[in-house]
Tab-separated table of C-alpha atoms and ligand atoms in Angstrom:
chain	number	residue	atom	x	y	z
A	1	MET	CA	0.000	0.000	0.000
A	2	PHE	CA	1.077	3.585	-0.483
A	3	THR	CA	-0.231	7.082	0.218
A	4	ILE	CA	-1.127	10.194	-1.727
A	5	ASP	CA	1.785	11.992	-0.053
A	6	GLU	CA	4.208	9.335	-1.322
A	7	LEU	CA	2.879	9.732	-4.848
A	8	GLN	CA	3.038	13.519	-4.555
A	9	ALA	CA	6.667	13.217	-3.476
A	10	LYS	CA	7.357	11.179	-6.603
A	11	LEU	CA	5.702	13.843	-8.741
A	12	ALA	CA	7.701	16.554	-7.004
A	13	GLY	CA	10.825	14.504	-7.687
A	14	GLY	CA	10.200	14.538	-11.419
A	15	ALA	CA	7.913	11.539	-12.029
A	16	THR	CA	5.018	12.206	-14.386
A	17	ALA	CA	1.316	11.561	-13.823
A	18	VAL	CA	1.471	9.391	-16.936
A	19	SER	CA	4.133	7.211	-15.310
A	20	LEU	CA	2.045	6.908	-12.120
A	21	ALA	CA	-0.985	5.922	-14.180
A	22	GLU	CA	1.106	3.378	-16.083
A	23	GLU	CA	2.372	1.877	-12.823
A	24	SER	CA	-1.163	1.665	-11.501
A	25	LEU	CA	-2.456	0.038	-14.699
A	26	ALA	CA	0.441	-2.450	-14.671
A	27	LYS	CA	-0.323	-3.355	-11.059
A	28	ILE	CA	-4.005	-3.853	-11.925
A	29	GLU	CA	-2.873	-6.258	-14.660
A	30	SER	CA	-0.484	-8.170	-12.394
A	31	THR	CA	-3.109	-8.563	-9.627
A	32	LYS	CA	-5.885	-9.645	-11.990
A	33	ASN	CA	-6.374	-12.847	-9.987
A	34	LEU	CA	-7.963	-10.745	-7.201
A	35	ASN	CA	-10.765	-9.726	-9.605
A	36	ALA	CA	-10.989	-6.278	-8.002
A	37	TYR	CA	-11.826	-4.473	-11.233
A	38	ILE	CA	-14.676	-4.880	-13.710
A	39	SER	CA	-13.412	-2.318	-16.225
A	40	VAL	CA	-9.969	-0.786	-16.590
A	41	LEU	CA	-9.939	2.649	-18.214
A	42	ASN	CA	-6.466	2.474	-19.808
A	43	GLU	CA	-6.777	5.010	-22.585
A	44	ARG	CA	-8.945	7.475	-20.725
A	45	ALA	CA	-6.646	7.380	-17.682
A	46	LEU	CA	-3.498	7.977	-19.718
A	47	GLN	CA	-5.132	10.866	-21.525
A	48	LYS	CA	-6.245	12.501	-18.248
A	49	ALA	CA	-2.766	11.912	-16.812
A	50	ALA	CA	-1.194	13.682	-19.783
A	51	GLU	CA	-3.506	16.637	-19.091
A	52	SER	CA	-2.346	16.627	-15.468
A	53	ASP	CA	1.301	16.669	-16.581
A	54	LYS	CA	0.539	19.616	-18.832
A	55	ARG	CA	-0.993	21.498	-15.894
A	56	ARG	CA	2.064	20.740	-13.776
A	57	ALA	CA	4.418	21.927	-16.485
A	58	GLU	CA	2.476	25.184	-16.689
A	59	GLY	CA	2.526	25.638	-12.901
A	60	LYS	CA	-1.247	25.181	-12.706
A	61	THR	CA	-1.419	22.055	-10.544
A	62	LEU	CA	-4.833	21.701	-8.883
A	63	GLY	CA	-3.904	20.314	-5.458
A	64	ALA	CA	-3.147	17.135	-3.549
A	65	LEU	CA	-5.087	14.868	-5.892
A	66	ASP	CA	-3.743	16.158	-9.180
A	67	GLY	CA	-2.202	13.242	-11.078
A	68	ILE	CA	-3.121	10.658	-8.412
A	69	PRO	CA	-4.630	7.377	-9.690
A	70	VAL	CA	-7.983	6.554	-8.044
A	71	ALA	CA	-10.413	3.638	-8.489
A	72	VAL	CA	-14.203	3.952	-8.277
A	73	LYS	CA	-16.900	1.399	-7.601
A	74	ASP	CA	-18.743	0.270	-10.707
A	75	ASN	CA	-22.091	1.672	-9.556
A	76	MET	CA	-21.021	5.231	-10.307
A	77	CYS	CA	-21.513	6.604	-13.787
A	78	ILE	CA	-18.764	8.007	-15.971
A	79	GLU	CA	-20.006	9.396	-19.251
A	80	GLY	CA	-19.108	7.199	-22.204
A	81	THR	CA	-17.862	4.297	-20.069
A	82	ARG	CA	-19.481	1.037	-19.079
A	83	THR	CA	-21.232	1.070	-15.677
A	84	THR	CA	-22.565	-2.329	-14.653
A	85	ALA	CA	-23.319	-2.392	-10.891
A	86	ALA	CA	-21.864	-5.905	-11.309
A	87	SER	CA	-25.130	-7.064	-12.884
A	88	LYS	CA	-25.863	-8.915	-16.084
A	89	ILE	CA	-28.803	-6.561	-16.575
A	90	LEU	CA	-26.334	-3.663	-17.093
A	91	GLU	CA	-23.493	-5.710	-18.586
A	92	ASN	CA	-23.249	-3.468	-21.643
A	93	PHE	CA	-24.705	-0.238	-20.260
A	94	VAL	CA	-22.718	2.856	-21.212
A	95	ALA	CA	-23.417	5.827	-18.929
A	96	PRO	CA	-24.709	9.010	-20.581
A	97	TYR	CA	-23.455	11.292	-17.786
A	98	THR	CA	-20.931	11.423	-14.938
A	99	ALA	CA	-21.671	11.108	-11.230
A	100	THR	CA	-21.115	14.353	-9.319
A	101	ALA	CA	-18.635	12.758	-6.896
A	102	ILE	CA	-16.512	11.599	-9.834
A	103	GLU	CA	-16.848	14.915	-11.625
A	104	LYS	CA	-15.519	16.599	-8.470
A	105	LEU	CA	-12.641	14.121	-8.175
A	106	GLU	CA	-11.641	14.756	-11.765
A	107	ALA	CA	-12.000	18.505	-11.276
A	108	ALA	CA	-9.419	18.074	-8.485
A	109	GLY	CA	-7.118	16.370	-10.991
A	110	ALA	CA	-7.529	12.720	-9.882
A	111	ILE	CA	-7.011	10.067	-12.559
A	112	ILE	CA	-9.718	7.388	-12.578
A	113	VAL	CA	-7.953	4.179	-13.585
A	114	GLY	CA	-10.786	1.698	-13.282
A	115	LYS	CA	-14.250	0.662	-12.119
A	116	THR	CA	-14.166	-1.797	-9.259
A	117	ASN	CA	-16.008	-5.049	-8.671
A	118	MET	CA	-18.816	-5.192	-6.116
A	119	ASP	CA	-21.811	-7.175	-4.972
A	120	GLU	CA	-24.553	-6.957	-7.591
A	121	PHE	CA	-26.344	-3.604	-7.109
A	122	ALA	CA	-24.390	-3.236	-3.842
A	123	MET	CA	-26.490	-5.944	-2.212
A	124	GLY	CA	-24.283	-8.014	0.019
A	125	SER	CA	-21.515	-8.058	2.574
A	126	SER	CA	-19.248	-10.590	0.926
A	127	ASN	CA	-18.647	-9.513	-2.664
A	128	GLU	CA	-19.697	-12.930	-3.862
A	129	THR	CA	-22.869	-11.844	-5.664
A	130	SER	CA	-21.138	-10.075	-8.572
A	131	TYR	CA	-22.096	-11.283	-12.049
A	132	PHE	CA	-18.385	-10.892	-12.853
A	133	GLY	CA	-17.277	-13.310	-10.151
A	134	LYS	CA	-16.185	-12.821	-6.560
A	135	VAL	CA	-13.388	-10.551	-5.347
A	136	VAL	CA	-10.521	-12.325	-3.576
A	137	ASN	CA	-9.260	-11.140	-0.173
A	138	PRO	CA	-5.505	-10.695	-0.687
A	139	LEU	CA	-4.879	-11.360	3.030
A	140	ASP	CA	-6.611	-14.762	3.099
A	141	GLU	CA	-8.023	-16.260	-0.056
A	142	SER	CA	-10.377	-18.597	1.828
A	143	ARG	CA	-12.194	-15.575	3.240
A	144	VAL	CA	-14.229	-12.858	1.555
A	145	PRO	CA	-12.924	-9.278	1.275
A	146	GLY	CA	-16.212	-7.958	2.661
A	147	GLY	CA	-18.816	-6.210	0.603
A	148	SER	CA	-20.315	-4.671	-1.218
A	149	SER	CA	-17.448	-2.301	-2.113
A	150	GLY	CA	-14.906	-5.145	-1.853
A	151	GLY	CA	-13.306	-4.289	-5.183
A	152	SER	CA	-12.485	-0.746	-4.044
A	153	ALA	CA	-11.067	-1.979	-0.715
A	154	VAL	CA	-8.924	-4.607	-2.450
A	155	ALA	CA	-7.821	-2.043	-5.059
A	156	VAL	CA	-6.255	-0.073	-2.189
A	157	ALA	CA	-5.088	-3.059	-0.116
A	158	SER	CA	-3.304	-4.623	-3.081
A	159	GLY	CA	-1.521	-1.407	-4.021
A	160	THR	CA	-3.132	-0.695	-7.384
A	161	VAL	CA	-4.202	2.771	-6.177
A	162	ALA	CA	-3.690	4.905	-3.067
A	163	CYS	CA	-7.382	5.558	-2.627
A	164	ALA	CA	-10.797	4.691	-4.009
A	165	LEU	CA	-14.497	5.458	-3.800
A	166	GLY	CA	-17.191	3.072	-2.656
A	167	SER	CA	-20.815	3.338	-1.637
A	168	ASP	CA	-22.330	2.439	1.710
A	169	THR	CA	-25.999	1.606	2.228
A	170	GLY	CA	-25.596	-0.570	5.312
A	171	GLY	CA	-21.861	-0.957	5.810
A	172	SER	CA	-20.463	-1.516	2.342
A	173	ILE	CA	-17.507	0.805	2.772
A	174	ARG	CA	-16.709	0.116	6.425
A	175	GLN	CA	-16.952	-3.686	6.249
A	176	PRO	CA	-14.579	-4.310	3.335
A	177	ALA	CA	-12.209	-1.737	4.841
A	178	ALA	CA	-12.162	-3.795	8.038
A	179	CYS	CA	-11.735	-7.096	6.162
A	180	THR	CA	-8.755	-5.881	4.149
A	181	GLY	CA	-6.964	-3.671	6.677
A	182	VAL	CA	-7.621	-0.261	5.121
A	183	VAL	CA	-9.534	2.852	6.204
A	184	GLY	CA	-13.107	3.377	4.937
A	185	LEU	CA	-15.482	6.234	5.696
A	186	LYS	CA	-19.231	6.562	5.312
A	187	PRO	CA	-20.004	10.278	5.431
A	188	THR	CA	-23.129	11.795	6.983
A	189	TYR	CA	-26.179	11.323	4.762
A	190	GLY	CA	-26.306	14.384	2.521
A	191	ARG	CA	-22.594	15.160	2.744
A	192	VAL	CA	-21.823	13.717	-0.702
A	193	SER	CA	-24.046	13.872	-3.766
A	194	ARG	CA	-25.598	10.607	-4.911
A	195	TYR	CA	-26.258	11.919	-8.420
A	196	GLY	CA	-24.940	9.328	-10.844
A	197	LEU	CA	-24.802	6.582	-8.208
A	198	LEU	CA	-27.006	3.675	-9.282
A	199	ALA	CA	-29.597	3.650	-6.525
A	200	TYR	CA	-29.988	0.717	-4.165
A	201	ALA	CA	-31.893	2.254	-1.205
A	202	SER	CA	-32.010	6.004	-1.617
A	203	SER	CA	-32.628	7.003	2.002
A	204	LEU	CA	-29.557	5.009	3.095
A	205	ASP	CA	-27.068	5.204	0.184
A	206	GLN	CA	-23.974	7.361	0.555
A	207	ILE	CA	-20.720	7.566	-1.424
A	208	GLY	CA	-17.484	7.625	0.556
A	209	PRO	CA	-13.716	7.167	0.410
A	210	PHE	CA	-11.189	4.378	1.064
A	211	GLY	CA	-7.494	4.971	1.707
A	212	SER	CA	-4.517	3.247	3.252
A	213	THR	CA	-4.423	6.092	5.799
A	214	VAL	CA	-6.931	8.300	7.593
A	215	LYS	CA	-5.330	11.328	5.963
A	216	ASP	CA	-5.947	10.040	2.441
A	217	THR	CA	-9.541	9.242	3.323
A	218	ALA	CA	-9.936	12.807	4.624
A	219	THR	CA	-8.384	14.276	1.487
A	220	LEU	CA	-10.729	12.335	-0.748
A	221	LEU	CA	-13.780	13.319	1.303
A	222	GLY	CA	-12.817	16.978	0.992
A	223	ALA	CA	-12.752	16.627	-2.778
A	224	ILE	CA	-16.124	14.916	-3.235
A	225	CYS	CA	-18.466	16.551	-0.702
A	226	GLY	CA	-20.715	19.569	-1.059
A	227	ILE	CA	-24.072	20.728	-2.296
A	228	ASP	CA	-25.280	19.532	-5.686
A	229	PRO	CA	-28.325	20.932	-7.500
A	230	HIS	CA	-28.816	17.439	-8.981
A	231	ASP	CA	-29.326	15.867	-5.536
A	232	ASN	CA	-31.784	17.634	-3.250
A	233	THR	CA	-30.639	15.618	-0.252
A	234	THR	CA	-27.178	17.206	-0.308
A	235	SER	CA	-26.413	19.520	2.573
A	236	THR	CA	-25.754	23.234	2.143
A	237	ARG	CA	-22.815	23.025	4.544
A	238	PRO	CA	-19.621	24.341	3.009
A	239	THR	CA	-16.797	21.976	2.127
A	240	GLU	CA	-14.198	21.674	4.867
A	241	ASP	CA	-10.568	20.761	5.113
A	242	PHE	CA	-11.061	17.384	6.763
A	243	THR	CA	-7.323	16.965	7.282
A	244	ALA	CA	-7.159	20.044	9.546
A	245	LYS	CA	-7.728	18.282	12.893
A	246	LEU	CA	-5.872	15.038	12.239
A	247	ASP	CA	-3.171	15.743	14.817
A	248	ALA	CA	-5.571	16.972	17.498
A	249	GLY	CA	-5.362	13.747	19.533
A	250	VAL	CA	-8.000	12.440	21.943
A	251	LYS	CA	-7.132	14.278	25.132
A	252	GLY	CA	-10.358	15.378	26.816
A	253	LYS	CA	-12.582	13.458	24.399
A	254	VAL	CA	-15.391	11.353	25.810
A	255	ILE	CA	-15.706	8.029	24.014
A	256	GLY	CA	-19.102	6.332	24.305
A	257	VAL	CA	-18.882	2.550	24.559
A	258	PRO	CA	-22.306	0.978	23.920
A	259	LYS	CA	-22.814	-1.958	26.246
A	260	GLU	CA	-24.992	-3.698	23.616
A	261	TYR	CA	-22.032	-3.757	21.188
A	262	PHE	CA	-19.528	-5.571	23.355
A	263	GLY	CA	-21.623	-8.453	24.646
A	264	GLU	CA	-22.761	-11.652	23.026
A	265	GLY	CA	-22.036	-12.242	19.349
A	266	LEU	CA	-18.672	-10.489	19.203
A	267	ASP	CA	-15.649	-12.704	18.544
A	268	ALA	CA	-13.425	-12.795	21.640
A	269	GLU	CA	-10.168	-12.022	19.836
A	270	CYS	CA	-11.693	-9.090	17.942
A	271	LYS	CA	-13.169	-7.812	21.173
A	272	ALA	CA	-9.765	-7.986	22.843
A	273	ALA	CA	-8.156	-6.034	19.984
A	274	ILE	CA	-10.774	-3.283	20.184
A	275	GLU	CA	-10.767	-3.056	23.959
A	276	GLY	CA	-6.972	-2.988	23.918
A	277	MET	CA	-7.103	0.029	21.630
A	278	LEU	CA	-9.688	1.770	23.801
A	279	LYS	CA	-7.366	1.343	26.797
A	280	LYS	CA	-4.524	2.933	24.834
A	281	LEU	CA	-6.756	5.876	23.947
A	282	GLU	CA	-7.685	6.223	27.597
A	283	ALA	CA	-4.003	6.416	28.427
A	284	GLU	CA	-3.759	9.252	25.899
A	285	GLY	CA	-6.292	11.270	27.869
A	286	ALA	CA	-9.680	10.148	26.513
A	287	THR	CA	-12.474	9.155	28.890
A	288	LEU	CA	-14.382	5.924	28.273
A	289	LYS	CA	-18.056	6.094	29.138
A	290	GLU	CA	-20.490	3.207	29.007
A	291	ILE	CA	-23.606	4.153	27.057
A	292	SER	CA	-26.720	2.297	25.982
A	293	LEU	CA	-28.471	2.061	22.630
A	294	PRO	CA	-31.596	0.216	23.789
A	295	HIS	CA	-33.228	-0.356	20.373
A	296	ILE	CA	-30.119	-1.433	18.531
A	297	SER	CA	-31.060	-5.117	18.456
A	298	TYR	CA	-33.816	-4.209	15.959
A	299	ALA	CA	-31.412	-2.491	13.565
A	300	VAL	CA	-30.757	-5.401	11.205
A	301	SER	CA	-34.417	-6.369	10.834
A	302	SER	CA	-35.621	-2.824	10.236
A	303	TYR	CA	-32.718	-2.191	7.858
A	304	TYR	CA	-33.553	-5.217	5.697
A	305	ILE	CA	-37.195	-4.137	5.482
A	306	ILE	CA	-36.436	-0.531	4.528
A	307	ALA	CA	-33.518	-1.348	2.213
A	308	THR	CA	-35.390	-4.041	0.309
A	309	ALA	CA	-38.553	-1.916	0.076
A	310	GLU	CA	-36.608	0.937	-1.490
A	311	ALA	CA	-34.656	-1.459	-3.694
A	312	SER	CA	-37.830	-3.031	-5.079
A	313	SER	CA	-38.940	0.432	-6.156
A	314	ASN	CA	-35.553	1.643	-7.428
A	315	LEU	CA	-34.904	-1.492	-9.448
A	316	SER	CA	-38.290	-1.438	-11.172
A	317	ARG	CA	-36.677	0.753	-13.839
A	318	TYR	CA	-34.764	-2.260	-15.185
A	319	ASP	CA	-37.633	-3.593	-17.257
A	320	GLY	CA	-35.921	-4.758	-20.427
A	321	VAL	CA	-37.497	-1.883	-22.357
A	322	ARG	CA	-35.622	1.328	-21.679
A	323	TYR	CA	-32.070	0.135	-21.183
A	324	GLY	CA	-30.042	-2.817	-20.093
A	325	TYR	CA	-30.489	-6.497	-20.812
A	326	ARG	CA	-33.512	-7.632	-22.811
A	327	SER	CA	-34.524	-11.275	-23.019
A	328	LYS	CA	-34.574	-12.695	-26.520
A	329	GLU	CA	-37.176	-15.289	-25.544
A	330	ALA	CA	-40.094	-12.969	-24.792
A	331	ARG	CA	-43.139	-12.952	-27.056
A	332	LYS	CA	-45.515	-10.704	-25.062
A	333	LEU	CA	-45.023	-7.555	-22.963
A	334	PHE	CA	-45.430	-9.247	-19.583
A	335	ASP	CA	-43.040	-11.943	-20.691
A	336	LEU	CA	-40.533	-9.295	-21.662
A	337	TYR	CA	-40.551	-7.845	-18.151
A	338	ALA	CA	-40.519	-11.188	-16.397
A	339	LYS	CA	-37.896	-12.880	-18.557
A	340	SER	CA	-35.576	-9.876	-18.814
A	341	ARG	CA	-35.611	-9.436	-15.052
A	342	SER	CA	-35.370	-13.145	-14.236
A	343	GLU	CA	-32.458	-13.631	-16.609
A	344	GLY	CA	-30.792	-10.265	-15.921
A	345	PHE	CA	-30.847	-10.134	-12.110
A	346	GLY	CA	-28.902	-12.556	-9.933
A	347	LYS	CA	-30.409	-14.624	-7.156
A	348	GLU	CA	-29.653	-12.227	-4.270
A	349	VAL	CA	-31.118	-9.237	-6.110
A	350	GLN	CA	-34.270	-11.198	-6.927
A	351	ARG	CA	-34.576	-12.275	-3.294
A	352	ARG	CA	-34.415	-8.627	-2.203
A	353	ILE	CA	-36.920	-7.411	-4.803
A	354	LEU	CA	-39.365	-10.098	-3.673
A	355	LEU	CA	-38.858	-9.266	-0.020
A	356	GLY	CA	-39.217	-5.537	-0.680
A	357	SER	CA	-42.387	-5.946	-2.749
A	358	TYR	CA	-43.821	-8.130	-0.006
A	359	VAL	CA	-43.223	-5.640	2.839
A	360	LEU	CA	-44.757	-2.855	0.738
A	361	SER	CA	-47.799	-4.847	-0.344
A	362	ALA	CA	-51.278	-3.887	0.846
A	363	GLY	CA	-51.973	-5.739	4.064
A	364	PHE	CA	-48.309	-5.998	5.088
A	365	TYR	CA	-47.255	-2.389	4.644
A	366	ASP	CA	-48.305	-1.317	8.154
A	367	ALA	CA	-47.037	-4.438	9.834
A	368	TYR	CA	-43.559	-4.309	8.274
A	369	TYR	CA	-42.641	-1.139	6.433
A	370	VAL	CA	-44.313	1.403	8.716
A	371	GLN	CA	-43.137	-0.483	11.782
A	372	ALA	CA	-39.553	-0.497	10.471
A	373	GLN	CA	-39.710	3.261	9.923
A	374	LYS	CA	-40.841	3.722	13.518
A	375	VAL	CA	-37.958	1.595	14.748
A	376	ARG	CA	-35.627	3.679	12.592
A	377	ARG	CA	-36.762	6.760	14.492
A	378	LEU	CA	-36.204	5.041	17.858
A	379	ILE	CA	-32.668	4.039	16.857
A	380	THR	CA	-31.909	7.599	15.739
A	381	ASP	CA	-33.228	8.877	19.082
A	382	ASP	CA	-30.958	6.394	20.893
A	383	PHE	CA	-27.930	7.889	19.154
A	384	ASN	CA	-29.064	11.476	19.771
A	385	LYS	CA	-29.456	10.714	23.437
A	386	ALA	CA	-26.086	8.947	23.623
A	387	PHE	CA	-24.352	11.903	22.006
A	388	GLU	CA	-25.581	14.169	24.807
A	389	SER	CA	-22.942	12.565	27.012
A	390	CYS	CA	-20.111	11.642	24.625
A	391	ASP	CA	-18.216	13.066	21.657
A	392	VAL	CA	-17.812	9.925	19.618
A	393	ILE	CA	-18.931	6.280	19.866
A	394	ALA	CA	-16.669	3.235	19.570
A	395	SER	CA	-17.902	0.023	17.999
A	396	PRO	CA	-16.597	-3.051	16.225
A	397	THR	CA	-17.016	-2.852	12.441
A	398	MET	CA	-17.587	-6.600	12.077
A	399	PRO	CA	-18.690	-9.236	14.601
A	400	GLY	CA	-15.688	-11.410	13.755
A	401	LEU	CA	-13.064	-12.271	11.169
A	402	PRO	CA	-14.026	-11.857	7.506
A	403	LEU	CA	-16.570	-14.536	6.566
A	404	LYS	CA	-15.453	-17.748	4.899
A	405	CYS	CA	-16.209	-17.854	1.162
A	406	GLY	CA	-19.494	-19.511	0.211
A	407	MET	CA	-21.643	-18.379	3.158
A	408	ASN	CA	-23.836	-16.160	1.029
A	409	GLU	CA	-25.005	-19.328	-0.695
A	410	SER	CA	-25.168	-21.638	2.328
A	411	ASP	CA	-26.433	-19.270	5.032
A	412	PRO	CA	-27.604	-15.866	3.724
A	413	MET	CA	-29.183	-15.056	7.094
A	414	ALA	CA	-25.793	-15.277	8.825
A	415	VAL	CA	-24.432	-12.865	6.229
A	416	TYR	CA	-27.274	-10.402	6.884
A	417	LEU	CA	-26.585	-10.633	10.601
A	418	SER	CA	-22.940	-9.693	10.099
A	419	ASP	CA	-24.246	-6.176	9.330
A	420	ILE	CA	-25.197	-5.727	12.972
A	421	TYR	CA	-22.738	-2.918	13.778
A	422	THR	CA	-22.934	-0.934	10.575
A	423	VAL	CA	-26.567	-0.612	9.408
A	424	SER	CA	-27.723	1.575	12.303
A	425	LEU	CA	-25.561	4.451	11.051
A	426	ASN	CA	-27.298	4.382	7.692
A	427	LEU	CA	-30.697	4.219	9.372
A	428	SER	CA	-29.841	7.345	11.354
A	429	GLY	CA	-27.698	9.085	8.717
A	430	LEU	CA	-24.614	9.282	10.947
A	431	PRO	CA	-21.010	9.269	9.740
A	432	GLY	CA	-18.750	6.321	10.543
A	433	VAL	CA	-15.212	5.301	9.788
A	434	SER	CA	-13.544	1.909	10.074
A	435	VAL	CA	-9.883	1.988	10.965
A	436	PRO	CA	-7.553	-0.982	11.630
A	437	CYS	CA	-6.872	-1.254	15.381
A	438	GLY	CA	-5.072	-4.578	15.798
A	439	MET	CA	-5.050	-8.204	14.717
A	440	ALA	CA	-7.118	-11.337	15.373
A	441	GLY	CA	-6.360	-14.743	13.885
A	442	GLY	CA	-3.606	-13.133	11.814
A	443	LEU	CA	-6.071	-10.744	10.171
A	444	PRO	CA	-6.750	-7.032	10.730
A	445	VAL	CA	-9.577	-5.930	13.020
A	446	GLY	CA	-11.606	-2.820	12.205
A	447	LEU	CA	-12.692	-0.360	14.872
A	448	GLN	CA	-15.702	1.685	13.814
A	449	TRP	CA	-15.922	5.248	15.066
A	450	ILE	CA	-19.407	6.754	14.960
A	451	GLY	CA	-19.726	10.537	14.898
A	452	LYS	CA	-22.315	13.255	15.299
A	453	PRO	CA	-23.955	14.431	12.071
A	454	PHE	CA	-21.544	16.411	9.892
A	455	GLN	CA	-18.734	16.141	12.446
A	456	GLU	CA	-16.492	14.129	10.116
A	457	ALA	CA	-13.460	16.274	10.979
A	458	ASP	CA	-13.710	15.257	14.659
A	459	LEU	CA	-14.413	11.671	13.721
A	460	LEU	CA	-11.329	11.568	11.532
A	461	SER	CA	-9.161	13.057	14.270
A	462	VAL	CA	-10.101	10.186	16.600
A	463	ALA	CA	-9.493	7.743	13.744
A	464	ALA	CA	-6.071	9.300	13.158
A	465	ALA	CA	-5.202	8.878	16.851
A	466	THR	CA	-6.240	5.218	16.602
A	467	GLU	CA	-4.134	4.714	13.514
A	468	LYS	CA	-1.091	6.157	15.262
A	469	LEU	CA	-1.505	3.870	18.266
A	470	ALA	CA	-2.087	0.790	16.099
A	471	LYS	CA	1.323	1.099	14.451
B	501	LIG	N1	-24.774	-5.712	3.561
B	501	LIG	C1	-25.796	-4.718	3.392
B	501	LIG	C2	-26.786	-5.157	2.356
B	501	LIG	O1	-26.554	-6.139	1.741
B	501	LIG	C3	-25.200	-3.392	3.047
B	501	LIG	C4	-24.848	-3.220	1.634
B	501	LIG	C5	-24.354	-1.846	1.306
B	501	LIG	O2	-23.962	-1.093	2.184
B	501	LIG	N2	-24.421	-1.522	0.034
B	501	LIG	O3	-27.795	-4.532	2.143
């Protein structure tokens, strides 16, 4: 792995952006076995890199990201390039416009080298549901890299790029970050525009950064956030320098430790790694305070009702008529819908559409969907209350080591349950960052820091302190 600063030092020492892009593309080629990328944008990347070199030669360099290779998850559109969401239904879909987050990255001079592999339509925690095959965890090939942004996490962990973008609906940035030993941040809902992100569950989806360090994650966030007229859910808050407080330390900070998060269900070795880190932070001057999130045990069930309900609506646009895969077998209109969708969507996506249609159907709507929305409110209230007495909340990212390959097929329920620590942040819109804090079973353990809305700078300063102590 390497950092943006290291690449910037190379550029300052005379290397060209074209040479950095070439190195990145060569590394993507030599790590093909990991299956982290769906599309590699060779020509486009080299052309953008040449433009960056021209800027540098003219003394018009744009900032820290100018000339830096970056990978993006393949559910974000780039005009004129294939965007698949790892689904057969969009196998040959070429995007007619560019996602705002990517537009902003490119406006900052970043070079997009490729579109990364993911769970189909971002549905999953294991990266095994991609139509293009699973992503391999470079740290242990018998285990998954986490999902659904596993390709982006592996792209960083395997040294093809310094940083990458993913999307997080219920943990899809934080979980693969934890499974591969990198840093992954889900910003506050509304911090980053979702325009050009293929929707999974719109009230939960958020784009966010991966990096090998907290600093790189902060740099990337600074480049992509901000108001967007194309996405009415974006906040009017001005962009910040999220790297500003990274050296602030934790002295005087009150860390909330939810008692519900450190009981049953958490692997003992992971627990020890996290608690060990909390002790170190205490020694640095932070105060640990036990807190309670009384409704948190309902988070996974309400999440899977709300997420699937929204997905069933969002994915109704893939009908075989307007764009995407169309079945050749269909003779009548209904057949065209049914066959295109049955042949185009994978098993997990179909399971979610069925579940979502069911919880929205007349007769079940009140019992499931409305109830889940009420629980969502209670969970948000739990966090609001907890934040009255602490600055930041500590939590595991995952209940244990990365899952063994094949579980999505053999025990999908167990995979859903592994989202226990991450989905509540999406339900309540809060920011969260997973940062490596130690090892268990020879693999990295992720500590998830949960922050107050729009307090990413504070969140990242605690993450930076963790990173320092983990070294
Ligand atoms: N594992 C969760 C799900 O499958 C979260 C996915 C995500 O964040 N995109 O819905």
